[in-house]
mmCIF file of C-alpha atoms in Angstrom:
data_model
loop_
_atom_site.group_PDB
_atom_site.id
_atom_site.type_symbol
_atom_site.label_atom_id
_atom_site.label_comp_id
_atom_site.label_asym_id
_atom_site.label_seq_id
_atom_site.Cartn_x
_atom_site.Cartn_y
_atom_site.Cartn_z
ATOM 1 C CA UNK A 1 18.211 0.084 12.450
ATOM 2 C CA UNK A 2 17.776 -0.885 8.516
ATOM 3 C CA UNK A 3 21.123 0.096 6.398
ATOM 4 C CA UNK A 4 20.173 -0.546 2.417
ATOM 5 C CA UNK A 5 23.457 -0.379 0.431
ATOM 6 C CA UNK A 6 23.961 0.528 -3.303
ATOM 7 C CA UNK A 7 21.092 -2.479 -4.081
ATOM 8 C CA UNK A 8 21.000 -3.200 -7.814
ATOM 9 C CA UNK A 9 18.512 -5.968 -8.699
ATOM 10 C CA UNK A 10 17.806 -7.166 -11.930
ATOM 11 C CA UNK A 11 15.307 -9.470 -13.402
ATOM 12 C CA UNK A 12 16.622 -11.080 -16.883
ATOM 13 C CA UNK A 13 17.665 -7.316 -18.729
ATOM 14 C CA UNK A 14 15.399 -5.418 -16.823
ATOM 15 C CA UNK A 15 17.388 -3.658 -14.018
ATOM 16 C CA UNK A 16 14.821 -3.151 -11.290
ATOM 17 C CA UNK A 17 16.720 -1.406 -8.231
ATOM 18 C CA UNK A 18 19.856 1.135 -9.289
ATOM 19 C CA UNK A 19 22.238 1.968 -6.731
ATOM 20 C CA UNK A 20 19.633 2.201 -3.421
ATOM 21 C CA UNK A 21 20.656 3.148 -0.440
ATOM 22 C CA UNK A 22 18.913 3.950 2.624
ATOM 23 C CA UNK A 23 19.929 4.912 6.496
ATOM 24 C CA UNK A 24 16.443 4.013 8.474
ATOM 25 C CA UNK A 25 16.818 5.213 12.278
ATOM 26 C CA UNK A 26 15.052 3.050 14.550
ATOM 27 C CA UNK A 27 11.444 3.980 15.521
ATOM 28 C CA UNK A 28 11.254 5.712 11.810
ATOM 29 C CA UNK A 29 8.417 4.921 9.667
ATOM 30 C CA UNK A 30 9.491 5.402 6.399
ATOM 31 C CA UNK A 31 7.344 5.071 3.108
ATOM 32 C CA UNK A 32 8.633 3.929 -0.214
ATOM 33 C CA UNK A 33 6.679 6.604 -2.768
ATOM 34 C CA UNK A 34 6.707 6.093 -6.241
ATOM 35 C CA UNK A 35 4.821 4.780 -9.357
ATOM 36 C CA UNK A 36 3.338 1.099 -10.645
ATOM 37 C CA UNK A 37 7.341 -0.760 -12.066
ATOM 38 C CA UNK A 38 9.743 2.442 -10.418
ATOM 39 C CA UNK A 39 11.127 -0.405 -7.920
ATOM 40 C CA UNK A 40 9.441 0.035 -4.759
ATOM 41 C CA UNK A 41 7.858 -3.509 -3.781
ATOM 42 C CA UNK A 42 11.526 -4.966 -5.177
ATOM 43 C CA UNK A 43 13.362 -3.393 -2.451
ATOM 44 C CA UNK A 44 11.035 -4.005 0.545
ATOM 45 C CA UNK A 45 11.083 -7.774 -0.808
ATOM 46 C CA UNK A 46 14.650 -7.774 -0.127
ATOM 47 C CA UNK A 47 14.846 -5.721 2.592
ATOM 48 C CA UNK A 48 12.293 -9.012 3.970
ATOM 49 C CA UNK A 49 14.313 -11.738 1.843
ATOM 50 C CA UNK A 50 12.077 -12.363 -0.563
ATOM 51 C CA UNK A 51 14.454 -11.372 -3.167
ATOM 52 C CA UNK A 52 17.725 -11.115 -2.992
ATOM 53 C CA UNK A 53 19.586 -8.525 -4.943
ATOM 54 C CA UNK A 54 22.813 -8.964 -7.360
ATOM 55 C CA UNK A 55 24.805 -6.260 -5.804
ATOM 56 C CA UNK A 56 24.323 -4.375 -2.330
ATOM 57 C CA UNK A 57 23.937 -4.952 1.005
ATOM 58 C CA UNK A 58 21.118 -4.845 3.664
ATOM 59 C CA UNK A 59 21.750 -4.708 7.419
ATOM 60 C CA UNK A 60 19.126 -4.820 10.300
ATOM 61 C CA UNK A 61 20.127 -3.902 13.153
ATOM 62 C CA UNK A 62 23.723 -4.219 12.718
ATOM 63 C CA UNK A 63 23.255 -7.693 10.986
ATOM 64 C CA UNK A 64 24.283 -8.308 7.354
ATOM 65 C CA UNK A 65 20.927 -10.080 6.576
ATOM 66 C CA UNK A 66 21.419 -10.219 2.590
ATOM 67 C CA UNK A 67 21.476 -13.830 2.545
ATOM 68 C CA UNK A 68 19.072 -14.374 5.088
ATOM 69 C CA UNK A 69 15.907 -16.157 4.709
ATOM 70 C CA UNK A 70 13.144 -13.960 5.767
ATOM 71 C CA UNK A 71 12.167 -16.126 8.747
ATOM 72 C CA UNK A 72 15.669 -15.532 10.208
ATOM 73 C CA UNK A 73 15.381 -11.582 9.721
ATOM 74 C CA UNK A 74 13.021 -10.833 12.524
ATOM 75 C CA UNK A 75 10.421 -8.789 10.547
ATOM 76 C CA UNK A 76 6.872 -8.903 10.386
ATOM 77 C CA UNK A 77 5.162 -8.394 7.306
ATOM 78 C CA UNK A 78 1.539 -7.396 6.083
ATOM 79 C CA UNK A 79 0.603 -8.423 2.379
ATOM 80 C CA UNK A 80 -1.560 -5.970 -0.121
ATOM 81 C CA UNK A 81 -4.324 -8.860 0.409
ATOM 82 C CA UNK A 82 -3.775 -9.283 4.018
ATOM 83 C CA UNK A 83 -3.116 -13.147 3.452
ATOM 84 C CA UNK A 84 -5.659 -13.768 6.699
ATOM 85 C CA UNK A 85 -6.356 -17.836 6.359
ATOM 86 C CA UNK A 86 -10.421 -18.238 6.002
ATOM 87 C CA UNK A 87 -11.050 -21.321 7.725
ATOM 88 C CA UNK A 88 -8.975 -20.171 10.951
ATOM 89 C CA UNK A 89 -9.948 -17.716 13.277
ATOM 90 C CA UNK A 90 -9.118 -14.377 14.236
ATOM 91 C CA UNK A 91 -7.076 -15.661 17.286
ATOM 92 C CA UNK A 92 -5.722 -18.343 15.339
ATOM 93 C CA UNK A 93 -4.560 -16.352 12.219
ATOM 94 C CA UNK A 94 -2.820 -14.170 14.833
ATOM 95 C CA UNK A 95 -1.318 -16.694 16.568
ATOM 96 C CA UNK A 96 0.009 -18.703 13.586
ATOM 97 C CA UNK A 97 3.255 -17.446 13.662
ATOM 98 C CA UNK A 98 3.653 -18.768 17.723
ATOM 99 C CA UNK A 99 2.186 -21.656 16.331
ATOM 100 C CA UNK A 100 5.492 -22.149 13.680
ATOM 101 C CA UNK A 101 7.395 -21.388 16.460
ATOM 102 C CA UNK A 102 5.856 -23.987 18.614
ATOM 103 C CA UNK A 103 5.049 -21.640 21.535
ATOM 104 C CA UNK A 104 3.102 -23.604 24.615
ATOM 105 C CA UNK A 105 -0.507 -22.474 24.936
ATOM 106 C CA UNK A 106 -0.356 -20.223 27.601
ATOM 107 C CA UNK A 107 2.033 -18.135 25.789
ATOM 108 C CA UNK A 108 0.086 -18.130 22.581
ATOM 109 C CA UNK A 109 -3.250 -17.155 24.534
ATOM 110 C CA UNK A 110 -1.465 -14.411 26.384
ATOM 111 C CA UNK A 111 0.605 -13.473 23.340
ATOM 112 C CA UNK A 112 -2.505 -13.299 20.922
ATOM 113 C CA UNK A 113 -4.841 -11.209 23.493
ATOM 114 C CA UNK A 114 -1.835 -8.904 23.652
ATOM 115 C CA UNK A 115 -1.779 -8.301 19.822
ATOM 116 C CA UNK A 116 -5.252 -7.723 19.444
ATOM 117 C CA UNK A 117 -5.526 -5.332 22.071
ATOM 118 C CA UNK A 118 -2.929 -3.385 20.344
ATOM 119 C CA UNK A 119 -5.389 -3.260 17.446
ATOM 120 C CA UNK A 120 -8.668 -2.296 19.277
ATOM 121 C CA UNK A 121 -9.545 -6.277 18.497
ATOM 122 C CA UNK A 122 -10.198 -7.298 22.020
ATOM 123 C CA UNK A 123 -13.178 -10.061 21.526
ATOM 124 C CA UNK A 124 -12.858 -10.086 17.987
ATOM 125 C CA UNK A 125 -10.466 -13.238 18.837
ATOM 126 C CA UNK A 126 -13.269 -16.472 18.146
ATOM 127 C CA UNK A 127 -14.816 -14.745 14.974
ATOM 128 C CA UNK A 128 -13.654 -15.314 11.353
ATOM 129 C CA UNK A 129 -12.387 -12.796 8.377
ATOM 130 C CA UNK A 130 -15.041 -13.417 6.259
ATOM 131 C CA UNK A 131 -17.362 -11.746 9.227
ATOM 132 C CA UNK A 132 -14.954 -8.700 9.422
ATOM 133 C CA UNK A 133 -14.718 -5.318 7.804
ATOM 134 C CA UNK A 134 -12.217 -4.616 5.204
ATOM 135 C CA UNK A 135 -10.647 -2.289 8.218
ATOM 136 C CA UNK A 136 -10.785 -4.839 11.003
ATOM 137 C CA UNK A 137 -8.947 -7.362 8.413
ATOM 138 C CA UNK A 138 -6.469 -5.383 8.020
ATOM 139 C CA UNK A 139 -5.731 -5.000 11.954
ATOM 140 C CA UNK A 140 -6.058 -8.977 12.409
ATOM 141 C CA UNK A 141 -3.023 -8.867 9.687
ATOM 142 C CA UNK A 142 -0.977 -6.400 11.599
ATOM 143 C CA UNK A 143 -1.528 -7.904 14.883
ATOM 144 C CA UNK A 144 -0.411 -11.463 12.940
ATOM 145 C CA UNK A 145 2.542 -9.235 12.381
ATOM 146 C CA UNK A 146 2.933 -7.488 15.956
ATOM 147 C CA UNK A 147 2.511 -11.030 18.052
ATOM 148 C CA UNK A 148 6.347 -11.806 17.297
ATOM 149 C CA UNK A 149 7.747 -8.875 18.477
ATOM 150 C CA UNK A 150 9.557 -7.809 15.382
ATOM 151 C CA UNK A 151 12.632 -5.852 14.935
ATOM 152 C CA UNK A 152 11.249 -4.129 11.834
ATOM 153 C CA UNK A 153 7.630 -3.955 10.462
ATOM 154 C CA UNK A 154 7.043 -4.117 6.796
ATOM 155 C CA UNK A 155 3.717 -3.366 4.982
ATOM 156 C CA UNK A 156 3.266 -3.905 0.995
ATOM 157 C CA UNK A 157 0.204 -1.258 -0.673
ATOM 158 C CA UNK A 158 -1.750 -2.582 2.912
ATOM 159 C CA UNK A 159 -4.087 0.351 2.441
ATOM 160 C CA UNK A 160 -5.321 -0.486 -0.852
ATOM 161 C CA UNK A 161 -8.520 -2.847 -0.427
ATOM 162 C CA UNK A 162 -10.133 -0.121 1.646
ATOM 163 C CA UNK A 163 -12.898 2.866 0.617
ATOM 164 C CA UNK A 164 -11.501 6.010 0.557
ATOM 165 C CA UNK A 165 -12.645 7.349 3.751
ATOM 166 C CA UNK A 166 -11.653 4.039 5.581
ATOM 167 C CA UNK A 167 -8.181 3.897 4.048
ATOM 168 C CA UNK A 168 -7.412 7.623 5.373
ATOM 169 C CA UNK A 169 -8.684 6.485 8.992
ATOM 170 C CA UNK A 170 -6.735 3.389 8.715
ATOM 171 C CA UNK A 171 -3.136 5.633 8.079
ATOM 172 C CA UNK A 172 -3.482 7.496 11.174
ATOM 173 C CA UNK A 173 -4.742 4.209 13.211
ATOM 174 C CA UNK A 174 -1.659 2.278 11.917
ATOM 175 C CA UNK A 175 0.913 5.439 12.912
ATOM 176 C CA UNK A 176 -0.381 5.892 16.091
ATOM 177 C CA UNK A 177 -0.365 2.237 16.503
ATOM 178 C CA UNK A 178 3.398 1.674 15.372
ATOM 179 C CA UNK A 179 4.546 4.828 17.614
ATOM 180 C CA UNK A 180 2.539 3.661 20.606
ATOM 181 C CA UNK A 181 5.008 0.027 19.931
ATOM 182 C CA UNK A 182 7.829 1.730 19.057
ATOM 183 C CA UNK A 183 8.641 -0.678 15.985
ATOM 184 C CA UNK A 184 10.235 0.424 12.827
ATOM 185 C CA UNK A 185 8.214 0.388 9.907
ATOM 186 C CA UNK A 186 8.783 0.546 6.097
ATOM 187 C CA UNK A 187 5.515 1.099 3.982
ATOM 188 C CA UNK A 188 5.059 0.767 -0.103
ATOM 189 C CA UNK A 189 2.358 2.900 -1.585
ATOM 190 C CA UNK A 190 1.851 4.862 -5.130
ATOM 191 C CA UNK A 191 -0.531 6.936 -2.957
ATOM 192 C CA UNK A 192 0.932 10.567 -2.224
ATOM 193 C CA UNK A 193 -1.609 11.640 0.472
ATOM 194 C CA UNK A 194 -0.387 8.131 2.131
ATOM 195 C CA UNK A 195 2.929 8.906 2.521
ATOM 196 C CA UNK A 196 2.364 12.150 3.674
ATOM 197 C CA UNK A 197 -0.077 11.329 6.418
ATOM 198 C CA UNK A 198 1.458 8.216 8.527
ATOM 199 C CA UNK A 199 5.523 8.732 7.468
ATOM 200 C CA UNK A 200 8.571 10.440 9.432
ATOM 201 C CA UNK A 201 10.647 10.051 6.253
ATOM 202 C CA UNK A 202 9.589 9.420 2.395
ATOM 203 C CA UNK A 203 12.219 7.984 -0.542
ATOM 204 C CA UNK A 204 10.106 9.114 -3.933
ATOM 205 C CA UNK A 205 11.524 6.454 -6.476
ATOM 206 C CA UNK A 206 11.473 6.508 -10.113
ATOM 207 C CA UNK A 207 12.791 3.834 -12.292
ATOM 208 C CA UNK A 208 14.862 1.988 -9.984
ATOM 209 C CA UNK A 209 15.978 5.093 -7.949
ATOM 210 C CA UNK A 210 15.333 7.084 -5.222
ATOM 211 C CA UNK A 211 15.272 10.810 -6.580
ATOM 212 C CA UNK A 212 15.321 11.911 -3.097
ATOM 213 C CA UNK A 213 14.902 10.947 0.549
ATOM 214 C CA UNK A 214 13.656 13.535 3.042
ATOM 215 C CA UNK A 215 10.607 14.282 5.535
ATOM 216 C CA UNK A 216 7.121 15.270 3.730
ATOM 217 C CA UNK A 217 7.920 18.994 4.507
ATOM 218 C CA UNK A 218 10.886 18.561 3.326
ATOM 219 C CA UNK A 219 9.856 17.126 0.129
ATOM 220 C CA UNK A 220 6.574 19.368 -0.198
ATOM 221 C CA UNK A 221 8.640 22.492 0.206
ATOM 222 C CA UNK A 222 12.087 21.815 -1.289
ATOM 223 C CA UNK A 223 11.846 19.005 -3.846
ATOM 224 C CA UNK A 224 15.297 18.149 -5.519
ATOM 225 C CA UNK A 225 14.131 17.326 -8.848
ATOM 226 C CA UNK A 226 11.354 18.282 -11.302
ATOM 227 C CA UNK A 227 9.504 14.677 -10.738
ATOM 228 C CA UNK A 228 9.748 15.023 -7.487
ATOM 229 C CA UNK A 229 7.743 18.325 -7.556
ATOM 230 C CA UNK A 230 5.513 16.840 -9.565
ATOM 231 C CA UNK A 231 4.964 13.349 -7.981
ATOM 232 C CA UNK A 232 4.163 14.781 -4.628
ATOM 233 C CA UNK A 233 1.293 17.472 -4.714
ATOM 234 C CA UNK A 234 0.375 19.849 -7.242
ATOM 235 C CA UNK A 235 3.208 21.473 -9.018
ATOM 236 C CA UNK A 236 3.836 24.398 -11.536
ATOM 237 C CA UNK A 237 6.907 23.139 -12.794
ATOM 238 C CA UNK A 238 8.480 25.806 -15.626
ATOM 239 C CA UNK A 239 11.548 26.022 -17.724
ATOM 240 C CA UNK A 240 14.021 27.935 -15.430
ATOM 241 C CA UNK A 241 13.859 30.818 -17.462
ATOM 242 C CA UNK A 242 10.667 32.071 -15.938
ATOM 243 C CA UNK A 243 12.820 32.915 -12.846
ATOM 244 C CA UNK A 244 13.834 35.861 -14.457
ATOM 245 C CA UNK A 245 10.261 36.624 -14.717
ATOM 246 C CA UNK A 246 8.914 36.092 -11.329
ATOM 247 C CA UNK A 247 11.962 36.275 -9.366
ATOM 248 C CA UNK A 248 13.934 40.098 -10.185
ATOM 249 C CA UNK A 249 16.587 40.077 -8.087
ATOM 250 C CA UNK A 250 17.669 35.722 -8.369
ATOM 251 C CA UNK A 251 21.489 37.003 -8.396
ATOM 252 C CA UNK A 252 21.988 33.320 -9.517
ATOM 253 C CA UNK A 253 20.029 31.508 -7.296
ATOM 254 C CA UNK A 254 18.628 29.156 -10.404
ATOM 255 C CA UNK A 255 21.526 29.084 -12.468
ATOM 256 C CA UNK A 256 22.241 24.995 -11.927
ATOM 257 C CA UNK A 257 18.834 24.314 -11.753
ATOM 258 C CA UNK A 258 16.930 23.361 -15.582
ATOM 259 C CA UNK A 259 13.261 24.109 -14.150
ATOM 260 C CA UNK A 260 11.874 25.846 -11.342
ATOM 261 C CA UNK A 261 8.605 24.963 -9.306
ATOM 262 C CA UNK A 262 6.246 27.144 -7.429
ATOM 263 C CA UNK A 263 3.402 24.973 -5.683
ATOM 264 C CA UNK A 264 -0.322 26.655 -6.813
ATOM 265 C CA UNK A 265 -0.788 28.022 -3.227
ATOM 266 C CA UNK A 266 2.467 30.573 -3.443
ATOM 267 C CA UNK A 267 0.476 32.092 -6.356
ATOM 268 C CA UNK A 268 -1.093 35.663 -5.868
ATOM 269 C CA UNK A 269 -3.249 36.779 -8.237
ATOM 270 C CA UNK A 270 -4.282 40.298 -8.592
ATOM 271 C CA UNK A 271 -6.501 42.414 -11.500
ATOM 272 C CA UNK A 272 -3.103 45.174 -12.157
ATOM 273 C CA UNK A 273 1.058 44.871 -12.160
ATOM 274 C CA UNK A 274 2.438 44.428 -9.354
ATOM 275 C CA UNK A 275 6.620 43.858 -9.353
ATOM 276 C CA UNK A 276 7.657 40.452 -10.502
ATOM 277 C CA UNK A 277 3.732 39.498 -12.010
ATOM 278 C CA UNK A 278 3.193 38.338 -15.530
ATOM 279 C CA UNK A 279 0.193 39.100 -17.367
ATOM 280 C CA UNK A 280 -2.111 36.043 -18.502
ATOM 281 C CA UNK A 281 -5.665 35.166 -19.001
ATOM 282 C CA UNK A 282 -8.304 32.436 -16.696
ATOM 283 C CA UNK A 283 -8.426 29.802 -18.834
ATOM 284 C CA UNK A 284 -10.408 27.299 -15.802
ATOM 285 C CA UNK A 285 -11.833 28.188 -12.387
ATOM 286 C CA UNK A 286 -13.492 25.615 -9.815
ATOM 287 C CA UNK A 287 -13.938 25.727 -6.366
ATOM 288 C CA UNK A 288 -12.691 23.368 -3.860
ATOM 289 C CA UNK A 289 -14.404 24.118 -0.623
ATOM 290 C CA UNK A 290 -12.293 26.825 1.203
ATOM 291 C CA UNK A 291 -10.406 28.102 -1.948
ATOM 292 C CA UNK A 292 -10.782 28.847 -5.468
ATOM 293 C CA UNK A 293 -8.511 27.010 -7.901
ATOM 294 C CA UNK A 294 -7.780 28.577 -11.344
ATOM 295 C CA UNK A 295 -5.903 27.893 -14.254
ATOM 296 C CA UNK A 296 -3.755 30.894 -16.004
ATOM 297 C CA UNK A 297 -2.675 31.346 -19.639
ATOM 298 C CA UNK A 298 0.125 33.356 -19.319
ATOM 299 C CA UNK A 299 0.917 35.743 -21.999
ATOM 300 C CA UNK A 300 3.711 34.309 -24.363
ATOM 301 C CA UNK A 301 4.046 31.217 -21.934
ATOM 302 C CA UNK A 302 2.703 28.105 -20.625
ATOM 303 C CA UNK A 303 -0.067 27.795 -18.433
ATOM 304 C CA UNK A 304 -0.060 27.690 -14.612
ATOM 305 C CA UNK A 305 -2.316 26.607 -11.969
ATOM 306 C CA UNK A 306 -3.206 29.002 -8.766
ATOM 307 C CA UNK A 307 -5.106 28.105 -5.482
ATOM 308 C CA UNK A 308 -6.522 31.017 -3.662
ATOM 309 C CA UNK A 309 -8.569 31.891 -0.593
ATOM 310 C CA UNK A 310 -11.905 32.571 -1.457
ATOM 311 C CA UNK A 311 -11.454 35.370 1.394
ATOM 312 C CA UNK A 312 -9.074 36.884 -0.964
ATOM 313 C CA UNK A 313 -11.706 39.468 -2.106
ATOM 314 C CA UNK A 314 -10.514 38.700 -6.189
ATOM 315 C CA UNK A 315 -13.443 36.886 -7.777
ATOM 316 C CA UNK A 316 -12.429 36.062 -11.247
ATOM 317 C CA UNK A 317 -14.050 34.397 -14.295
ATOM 318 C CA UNK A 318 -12.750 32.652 -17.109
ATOM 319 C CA UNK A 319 -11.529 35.053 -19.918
ATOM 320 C CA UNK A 320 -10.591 37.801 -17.116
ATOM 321 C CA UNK A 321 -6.905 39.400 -17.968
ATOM 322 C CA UNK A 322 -4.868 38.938 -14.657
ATOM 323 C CA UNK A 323 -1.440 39.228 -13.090
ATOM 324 C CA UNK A 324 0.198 36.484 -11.793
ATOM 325 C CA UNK A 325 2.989 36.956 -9.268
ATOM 326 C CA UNK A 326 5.282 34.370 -6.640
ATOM 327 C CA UNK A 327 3.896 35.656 -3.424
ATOM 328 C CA UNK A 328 7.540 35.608 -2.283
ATOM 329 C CA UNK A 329 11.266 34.607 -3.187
ATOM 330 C CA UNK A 330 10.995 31.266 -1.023
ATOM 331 C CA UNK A 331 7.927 29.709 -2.919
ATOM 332 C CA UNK A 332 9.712 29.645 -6.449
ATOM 333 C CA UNK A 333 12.242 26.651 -6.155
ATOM 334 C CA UNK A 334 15.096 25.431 -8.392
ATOM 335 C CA UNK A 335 14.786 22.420 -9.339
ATOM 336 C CA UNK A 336 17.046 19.358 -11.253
ATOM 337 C CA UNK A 337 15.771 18.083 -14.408
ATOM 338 C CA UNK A 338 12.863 18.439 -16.664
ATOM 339 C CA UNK A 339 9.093 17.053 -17.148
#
């Protein structure tokens, strides 16, 4: 459905998108994960049109759209500030677009009551933004978007106006909305637990690149690089030479990599030895709720953070001595690169 090809994009010297490529299947929604300047918002403004990159292609569909204008691309697209126009009304911001496109009436009415019903809007249509929620704003955006019937939906940071609690409810509204469609959708957040919660695929960029493209298990569980690890959850991430502390028998599974990363959960901690454990002291303990989180000085090596069931039956307090072992091989993982 979307084909992004080697895009480099620069602005004056400062070279904004290196070498991106991306293979979107259609029905995906796929999140573009990184930090504020690593490139993100560049490439979903020309995957729209809004920029258009030096080098690289982008196809929709089977189109080469890189020249294209974005009102000849067939996407629909919801701002960080939703855009909504105050003086209109719901049914009118909605139907804007038809509007443009100088639909007759009966197919904006029809069309409009169709795109709000989508949204849970239904009756919303005669009231204005200012007398909406930050959440219901948001939907009167994406329905603005949805009305067209685009090939591809595109959302930039749309999550960010909204309180915590409302922005987590929103993620799984908009992914169960989007599925229910069946559109293709490409998201831009800085927000992990984002990604993870309303995407099929996530491409983690950093400074113009994407380190690696992959499902959120995928990139939970087997990050390719060190800032991958550390971008996307917590992360122990330790010079490669602490496999041959925690992993005995690695018969070269590390060798390539320059670090190694064990998530805080695929810790076990325990009061003597135990094969593969290294000794250390509790610098830190807080609880979370179900588990207790601690951070480890290890003896003649950095410190590491561990996450344990509080059903565990170790209770530990700072200054304890304790062993700290991989609870097995597959929760220690090689990584590329350094932090």
């Amino acid at each position: 459905m979307i084909e992004v090809s080697a895009l480099n994009k620069h602005f004056g010297a400062n070279h904004v998108l290196r070498d991106c490529s991306l293979a979107i299947d259609a029905g995906e929604v796929v999140t573009l994960l990184g930090a504020s300047g690593c490139g993100k918002t560049t490439l979903l403004r020309c995957i729209a049109g809004f920029e258009t990159p030096q080098q690289g292609r982008v196809t929709l569909a089977g189109e080469d759209v890189t020249a294209l204008p974005p009102n000849r691309r067939d996407v629909g697209f919801v701002f960080q500030n939703y855009a909504l126009f105050p003086h209109m009304t719901v049914a009118e911001n909605v139907g804007y677009g038809l509007s443009v496109r100088r639909a007759d009436r009966k197919t904006m009415e029809s069309s409009v009551a169709e795109a709000l019903d989508m949204v849970s809007l239904t009756g919303f249509g005669d009231r204005f933004p200012k007398s909406l929620s930050g959440g219901q704003q948001q939907r009167v955006a994406l329905a603005r978007a949805l009305v067209l019937h685009p090939k591809v939906l595109l959302m930039d940071e749309a999550f960010n106006a909204l309180d915590a609690k409302l922005r987590g409810a929103m993620q799984i509204e908009l992914r169960k909305i989007v599925k229910r469609v069946g559109l293709t959708a490409v998201c831009v957040t800085h927000d992990q637990d984002e990604a993870l919660t309303i995407s099929d695929r996530i491409a983690v960029m950093s400074e113009g690149r994407i380190e690696q493209f992959a499902s959120p298990q995928t990139i939970y569980d087997n990050p390719t690089t060190a800032f991958v690890a550390d971008f996307i959850g917590a992360a122990n991430v330790l010079p490669r030479q602490a496999a041959d502390k925690f992993v005995a028998d690695d018969q070269g599974w590390a060798r390539d990599a320059q670090s190694i990363v064990v998530r805080p959960e695929n810790f076990s901690l325990t009061p003597q030895a135990v094969p593969g454990s290294v000794s250390g002291r509790v610098d830190f303990v807080r609880l979370t709720g179900p588990d207790m989180a601690y951070e480890i000085a290890l003896d003649g090596g950095p410190s590491v953070r561990a996450l344990i069931d509080r059903h565990d039956h170790i209770q530990l307090d700072v200054g304890d001595p304790v062993y700290v072992s991989v609870r097995d091989k597959d929760g220690c993982k090689p990584v590329l690169g350094t932090l």
